[in-house]
């Protein structure tokens, strides 16, 4: 009998993080253990973070504060 594969969820708190999120999310994508969910909590960014996430990472859950 094999053990169940572990799962992980990732939560990221962001504020005007448009320049940092591409490398952050790419590094998550390259992990061998893929998360079952990614949640980004955006704290009222004004740098295009939300729009970029919706366009480039539509499967990421987004919570706008």
PDB file of N, CA and C in Angstrom:
ATOM      1  N   UNK A   1       0.850  -1.178   0.000  1.00  0.00           N
ATOM      2  CA  UNK A   1       0.000   0.000   0.000  1.00  0.00           C
ATOM      3  C   UNK A   1       0.900   1.247   0.000  1.00  0.00           C
ATOM      4  N   UNK A   2       0.632   2.167  -0.902  1.00  0.00           N
ATOM      5  CA  UNK A   2       1.424   3.394  -0.963  1.00  0.00           C
ATOM      6  C   UNK A   2       0.730   4.496  -0.177  1.00  0.00           C
ATOM      7  N   UNK A   3       1.543   5.343   0.404  1.00  0.00           N
ATOM      8  CA  UNK A   3       1.017   6.478   1.169  1.00  0.00           C
ATOM      9  C   UNK A   3       0.418   7.495   0.209  1.00  0.00           C
ATOM     10  N   UNK A   4      -0.631   8.192   0.646  1.00  0.00           N
ATOM     11  CA  UNK A   4      -1.214   9.222  -0.224  1.00  0.00           C
ATOM     12  C   UNK A   4      -0.210  10.342  -0.465  1.00  0.00           C
ATOM     13  N   UNK A   5      -0.284  10.908  -1.630  1.00  0.00           N
ATOM     14  CA  UNK A   5       0.597  12.015  -1.987  1.00  0.00           C
ATOM     15  C   UNK A   5       0.208  13.252  -1.168  1.00  0.00           C
ATOM     16  N   UNK A   6       1.185  13.918  -0.553  1.00  0.00           N
ATOM     17  CA  UNK A   6       0.848  15.108   0.233  1.00  0.00           C
ATOM     18  C   UNK A   6       0.349  16.237  -0.668  1.00  0.00           C
ATOM     19  N   UNK A   7      -0.479  17.079  -0.104  1.00  0.00           N
ATOM     20  CA  UNK A   7      -0.967  18.238  -0.848  1.00  0.00           C
ATOM     21  C   UNK A   7      -0.611  19.502  -0.084  1.00  0.00           C
ATOM     22  N   UNK A   8      -0.578  20.585  -0.815  1.00  0.00           N
ATOM     23  CA  UNK A   8      -0.228  21.862  -0.213  1.00  0.00           C
ATOM     24  C   UNK A   8      -1.034  22.957  -0.893  1.00  0.00           C
ATOM     25  N   UNK A   9      -1.413  23.953  -0.116  1.00  0.00           N
ATOM     26  CA  UNK A   9      -2.034  25.158  -0.653  1.00  0.00           C
ATOM     27  C   UNK A   9      -1.101  26.321  -0.366  1.00  0.00           C
ATOM     28  N   UNK A  10      -1.014  27.240  -1.289  1.00  0.00           N
ATOM     29  CA  UNK A  10      -0.106  28.389  -1.123  1.00  0.00           C
ATOM     30  C   UNK A  10      -0.927  29.655  -1.048  1.00  0.00           C
ATOM     31  N   UNK A  11      -0.620  30.470  -0.036  1.00  0.00           N
ATOM     32  CA  UNK A  11      -1.266  31.771   0.131  1.00  0.00           C
ATOM     33  C   UNK A  11      -0.188  32.836   0.056  1.00  0.00           C
ATOM     34  N   UNK A  12      -0.420  33.836  -0.773  1.00  0.00           N
ATOM     35  CA  UNK A  12       0.527  34.930  -0.958  1.00  0.00           C
ATOM     36  C   UNK A  12      -0.205  36.231  -0.676  1.00  0.00           C
ATOM     37  N   UNK A  13       0.360  37.049   0.182  1.00  0.00           N
ATOM     38  CA  UNK A  13      -0.183  38.383   0.436  1.00  0.00           C
ATOM     39  C   UNK A  13       0.618  39.352  -0.422  1.00  0.00           C
ATOM     40  N   UNK A  14      -0.098  40.170  -1.195  1.00  0.00           N
ATOM     41  CA  UNK A  14       0.572  41.042  -2.155  1.00  0.00           C
ATOM     42  C   UNK A  14       0.041  42.466  -2.073  1.00  0.00           C
ATOM     43  N   UNK A  15       0.927  43.387  -2.346  1.00  0.00           N
ATOM     44  CA  UNK A  15       0.556  44.794  -2.494  1.00  0.00           C
ATOM     45  C   UNK A  15       1.532  45.397  -3.495  1.00  0.00           C
ATOM     46  N   UNK A  16       1.017  45.850  -4.615  1.00  0.00           N
ATOM     47  CA  UNK A  16       1.851  46.408  -5.682  1.00  0.00           C
ATOM     48  C   UNK A  16       3.035  45.485  -5.992  1.00  0.00           C
ATOM     49  N   UNK A  17       2.726  44.239  -6.208  1.00  0.00           N
ATOM     50  CA  UNK A  17       3.749  43.211  -6.401  1.00  0.00           C
ATOM     51  C   UNK A  17       3.865  42.730  -7.830  1.00  0.00           C
ATOM     52  N   UNK A  18       3.406  43.502  -8.765  1.00  0.00           N
ATOM     53  CA  UNK A  18       3.415  43.115 -10.171  1.00  0.00           C
ATOM     54  C   UNK A  18       4.803  42.704 -10.645  1.00  0.00           C
ATOM     55  N   UNK A  19       5.831  43.378 -10.194  1.00  0.00           N
ATOM     56  CA  UNK A  19       7.189  43.049 -10.648  1.00  0.00           C
ATOM     57  C   UNK A  19       7.734  41.783  -9.991  1.00  0.00           C
ATOM     58  N   UNK A  20       7.199  41.388  -8.842  1.00  0.00           N
ATOM     59  CA  UNK A  20       7.722  40.232  -8.112  1.00  0.00           C
ATOM     60  C   UNK A  20       6.932  38.944  -8.369  1.00  0.00           C
ATOM     61  N   UNK A  21       5.662  39.060  -8.680  1.00  0.00           N
ATOM     62  CA  UNK A  21       4.826  37.873  -8.829  1.00  0.00           C
ATOM     63  C   UNK A  21       5.209  36.954  -9.991  1.00  0.00           C
ATOM     64  N   UNK A  22       5.656  37.460 -11.134  1.00  0.00           N
ATOM     65  CA  UNK A  22       6.018  36.523 -12.212  1.00  0.00           C
ATOM     66  C   UNK A  22       7.063  35.496 -11.781  1.00  0.00           C
ATOM     67  N   UNK A  23       8.140  35.930 -11.163  1.00  0.00           N
ATOM     68  CA  UNK A  23       9.171  34.973 -10.749  1.00  0.00           C
ATOM     69  C   UNK A  23       8.692  34.106  -9.594  1.00  0.00           C
ATOM     70  N   UNK A  24       7.890  34.660  -8.716  1.00  0.00           N
ATOM     71  CA  UNK A  24       7.345  33.892  -7.597  1.00  0.00           C
ATOM     72  C   UNK A  24       6.453  32.766  -8.114  1.00  0.00           C
ATOM     73  N   UNK A  25       5.519  33.094  -8.987  1.00  0.00           N
ATOM     74  CA  UNK A  25       4.597  32.084  -9.503  1.00  0.00           C
ATOM     75  C   UNK A  25       5.296  31.073 -10.404  1.00  0.00           C
ATOM     76  N   UNK A  26       6.278  31.516 -11.173  1.00  0.00           N
ATOM     77  CA  UNK A  26       7.045  30.576 -12.007  1.00  0.00           C
ATOM     78  C   UNK A  26       7.810  29.587 -11.136  1.00  0.00           C
ATOM     79  N   UNK A  27       8.358  30.047 -10.029  1.00  0.00           N
ATOM     80  CA  UNK A  27       9.098  29.130  -9.157  1.00  0.00           C
ATOM     81  C   UNK A  27       8.147  28.115  -8.523  1.00  0.00           C
ATOM     82  N   UNK A  28       6.928  28.524  -8.234  1.00  0.00           N
ATOM     83  CA  UNK A  28       5.935  27.586  -7.717  1.00  0.00           C
ATOM     84  C   UNK A  28       5.592  26.553  -8.793  1.00  0.00           C
ATOM     85  N   UNK A  29       5.450  27.000 -10.025  1.00  0.00           N
ATOM     86  CA  UNK A  29       5.119  26.094 -11.133  1.00  0.00           C
ATOM     87  C   UNK A  29       6.209  25.045 -11.341  1.00  0.00           C
ATOM     88  N   UNK A  30       7.453  25.370 -11.040  1.00  0.00           N
ATOM     89  CA  UNK A  30       8.572  24.462 -11.270  1.00  0.00           C
ATOM     90  C   UNK A  30       8.791  23.450 -10.146  1.00  0.00           C
ATOM     91  N   UNK A  31       8.047  23.557  -9.066  1.00  0.00           N
ATOM     92  CA  UNK A  31       8.203  22.624  -7.950  1.00  0.00           C
ATOM     93  C   UNK A  31       7.706  21.237  -8.325  1.00  0.00           C
ATOM     94  N   UNK A  32       8.297  20.232  -7.727  1.00  0.00           N
ATOM     95  CA  UNK A  32       7.854  18.867  -7.999  1.00  0.00           C
ATOM     96  C   UNK A  32       6.522  18.563  -7.321  1.00  0.00           C
ATOM     97  N   UNK A  33       6.268  19.158  -6.171  1.00  0.00           N
ATOM     98  CA  UNK A  33       4.988  18.992  -5.488  1.00  0.00           C
ATOM     99  C   UNK A  33       4.118  20.185  -5.862  1.00  0.00           C
ATOM    100  N   UNK A  34       3.164  19.949  -6.729  1.00  0.00           N
ATOM    101  CA  UNK A  34       2.302  21.029  -7.192  1.00  0.00           C
ATOM    102  C   UNK A  34       1.218  21.328  -6.155  1.00  0.00           C
ATOM    103  N   UNK A  35       0.957  22.599  -5.903  1.00  0.00           N
ATOM    104  CA  UNK A  35      -0.082  22.947  -4.933  1.00  0.00           C
ATOM    105  C   UNK A  35      -1.471  22.612  -5.468  1.00  0.00           C
ATOM    106  N   UNK A  36      -2.366  22.263  -4.566  1.00  0.00           N
ATOM    107  CA  UNK A  36      -3.741  22.026  -5.005  1.00  0.00           C
ATOM    108  C   UNK A  36      -4.459  23.350  -5.201  1.00  0.00           C
ATOM    109  N   UNK A  37      -3.926  24.422  -4.614  1.00  0.00           N
ATOM    110  CA  UNK A  37      -4.497  25.752  -4.844  1.00  0.00           C
ATOM    111  C   UNK A  37      -3.458  26.822  -4.541  1.00  0.00           C
ATOM    112  N   UNK A  38      -3.638  27.954  -5.228  1.00  0.00           N
ATOM    113  CA  UNK A  38      -2.826  29.145  -4.954  1.00  0.00           C
ATOM    114  C   UNK A  38      -3.812  30.279  -4.730  1.00  0.00           C
ATOM    115  N   UNK A  39      -3.682  30.937  -3.593  1.00  0.00           N
ATOM    116  CA  UNK A  39      -4.526  32.077  -3.254  1.00  0.00           C
ATOM    117  C   UNK A  39      -3.637  33.297  -3.107  1.00  0.00           C
ATOM    118  N   UNK A  40      -3.973  34.356  -3.827  1.00  0.00           N
ATOM    119  CA  UNK A  40      -3.270  35.615  -3.670  1.00  0.00           C
ATOM    120  C   UNK A  40      -4.239  36.611  -3.066  1.00  0.00           C
ATOM    121  N   UNK A  41      -3.855  37.155  -1.926  1.00  0.00           N
ATOM    122  CA  UNK A  41      -4.636  38.187  -1.252  1.00  0.00           C
ATOM    123  C   UNK A  41      -3.996  39.512  -1.634  1.00  0.00           C
ATOM    124  N   UNK A  42      -4.706  40.298  -2.421  1.00  0.00           N
ATOM    125  CA  UNK A  42      -4.170  41.570  -2.898  1.00  0.00           C
ATOM    126  C   UNK A  42      -4.722  42.708  -2.046  1.00  0.00           C
ATOM    127  N   UNK A  43      -3.826  43.494  -1.507  1.00  0.00           N
ATOM    128  CA  UNK A  43      -4.181  44.607  -0.635  1.00  0.00           C
ATOM    129  C   UNK A  43      -4.226  45.922  -1.402  1.00  0.00           C
ATOM    130  N   UNK A  44      -5.184  46.037  -2.313  1.00  0.00           N
ATOM    131  CA  UNK A  44      -5.472  47.277  -3.048  1.00  0.00           C
ATOM    132  C   UNK A  44      -4.301  47.765  -3.895  1.00  0.00           C
ATOM    133  N   UNK A  45      -3.707  46.859  -4.644  1.00  0.00           N
ATOM    134  CA  UNK A  45      -2.617  47.255  -5.538  1.00  0.00           C
ATOM    135  C   UNK A  45      -3.115  48.215  -6.605  1.00  0.00           C
ATOM    136  N   UNK A  46      -2.235  49.123  -7.006  1.00  0.00           N
ATOM    137  CA  UNK A  46      -2.553  50.085  -8.071  1.00  0.00           C
ATOM    138  C   UNK A  46      -1.543  49.999  -9.218  1.00  0.00           C
ATOM    139  N   UNK A  47      -0.745  48.931  -9.230  1.00  0.00           N
ATOM    140  CA  UNK A  47       0.303  48.782 -10.242  1.00  0.00           C
ATOM    141  C   UNK A  47      -0.040  47.788 -11.341  1.00  0.00           C
ATOM    142  N   UNK A  48      -1.305  47.380 -11.433  1.00  0.00           N
ATOM    143  CA  UNK A  48      -1.706  46.436 -12.464  1.00  0.00           C
ATOM    144  C   UNK A  48      -1.609  44.980 -12.048  1.00  0.00           C
ATOM    145  N   UNK A  49      -1.336  44.725 -10.777  1.00  0.00           N
ATOM    146  CA  UNK A  49      -1.211  43.354 -10.282  1.00  0.00           C
ATOM    147  C   UNK A  49      -2.461  42.537 -10.566  1.00  0.00           C
ATOM    148  N   UNK A  50      -3.614  43.054 -10.205  1.00  0.00           N
ATOM    149  CA  UNK A  50      -4.875  42.324 -10.344  1.00  0.00           C
ATOM    150  C   UNK A  50      -5.162  42.014 -11.802  1.00  0.00           C
ATOM    151  N   UNK A  51      -5.023  42.990 -12.659  1.00  0.00           N
ATOM    152  CA  UNK A  51      -5.290  42.794 -14.086  1.00  0.00           C
ATOM    153  C   UNK A  51      -4.334  41.758 -14.678  1.00  0.00           C
ATOM    154  N   UNK A  52      -3.059  41.833 -14.307  1.00  0.00           N
ATOM    155  CA  UNK A  52      -2.069  40.886 -14.800  1.00  0.00           C
ATOM    156  C   UNK A  52      -2.396  39.466 -14.343  1.00  0.00           C
ATOM    157  N   UNK A  53      -2.752  39.324 -13.075  1.00  0.00           N
ATOM    158  CA  UNK A  53      -3.102  38.000 -12.563  1.00  0.00           C
ATOM    159  C   UNK A  53      -4.302  37.422 -13.312  1.00  0.00           C
ATOM    160  N   UNK A  54      -5.309  38.226 -13.518  1.00  0.00           N
ATOM    161  CA  UNK A  54      -6.509  37.741 -14.212  1.00  0.00           C
ATOM    162  C   UNK A  54      -6.203  37.308 -15.640  1.00  0.00           C
ATOM    163  N   UNK A  55      -5.272  37.992 -16.278  1.00  0.00           N
ATOM    164  CA  UNK A  55      -4.930  37.665 -17.667  1.00  0.00           C
ATOM    165  C   UNK A  55      -3.950  36.498 -17.772  1.00  0.00           C
ATOM    166  N   UNK A  56      -2.909  36.517 -16.962  1.00  0.00           N
ATOM    167  CA  UNK A  56      -1.822  35.542 -17.100  1.00  0.00           C
ATOM    168  C   UNK A  56      -1.978  34.296 -16.221  1.00  0.00           C
ATOM    169  N   UNK A  57      -2.672  34.405 -15.117  1.00  0.00           N
ATOM    170  CA  UNK A  57      -2.816  33.308 -14.161  1.00  0.00           C
ATOM    171  C   UNK A  57      -4.283  33.160 -13.762  1.00  0.00           C
ATOM    172  N   UNK A  58      -5.174  32.882 -14.682  1.00  0.00           N
ATOM    173  CA  UNK A  58      -6.610  32.841 -14.381  1.00  0.00           C
ATOM    174  C   UNK A  58      -7.010  31.736 -13.408  1.00  0.00           C
ATOM    175  N   UNK A  59      -6.187  30.695 -13.259  1.00  0.00           N
ATOM    176  CA  UNK A  59      -6.517  29.603 -12.348  1.00  0.00           C
ATOM    177  C   UNK A  59      -6.154  29.907 -10.892  1.00  0.00           C
ATOM    178  N   UNK A  60      -5.411  31.000 -10.676  1.00  0.00           N
ATOM    179  CA  UNK A  60      -5.044  31.407  -9.313  1.00  0.00           C
ATOM    180  C   UNK A  60      -6.251  32.099  -8.681  1.00  0.00           C
ATOM    181  N   UNK A  61      -6.540  31.712  -7.455  1.00  0.00           N
ATOM    182  CA  UNK A  61      -7.646  32.351  -6.732  1.00  0.00           C
ATOM    183  C   UNK A  61      -7.171  33.725  -6.255  1.00  0.00           C
ATOM    184  N   UNK A  62      -8.007  34.727  -6.439  1.00  0.00           N
ATOM    185  CA  UNK A  62      -7.644  36.100  -6.093  1.00  0.00           C
ATOM    186  C   UNK A  62      -8.664  36.665  -5.129  1.00  0.00           C
ATOM    187  N   UNK A  63      -8.171  37.162  -4.013  1.00  0.00           N
ATOM    188  CA  UNK A  63      -9.011  37.834  -3.032  1.00  0.00           C
ATOM    189  C   UNK A  63      -8.536  39.279  -2.944  1.00  0.00           C
ATOM    190  N   UNK A  64      -9.429  40.199  -3.305  1.00  0.00           N
ATOM    191  CA  UNK A  64      -9.061  41.619  -3.299  1.00  0.00           C
ATOM    192  C   UNK A  64      -9.532  42.269  -1.999  1.00  0.00           C
ATOM    193  N   UNK A  65      -8.594  42.835  -1.281  1.00  0.00           N
ATOM    194  CA  UNK A  65      -8.910  43.585  -0.063  1.00  0.00           C
ATOM    195  C   UNK A  65      -9.051  45.049  -0.411  1.00  0.00           C
TER     196      UNK A  65
END
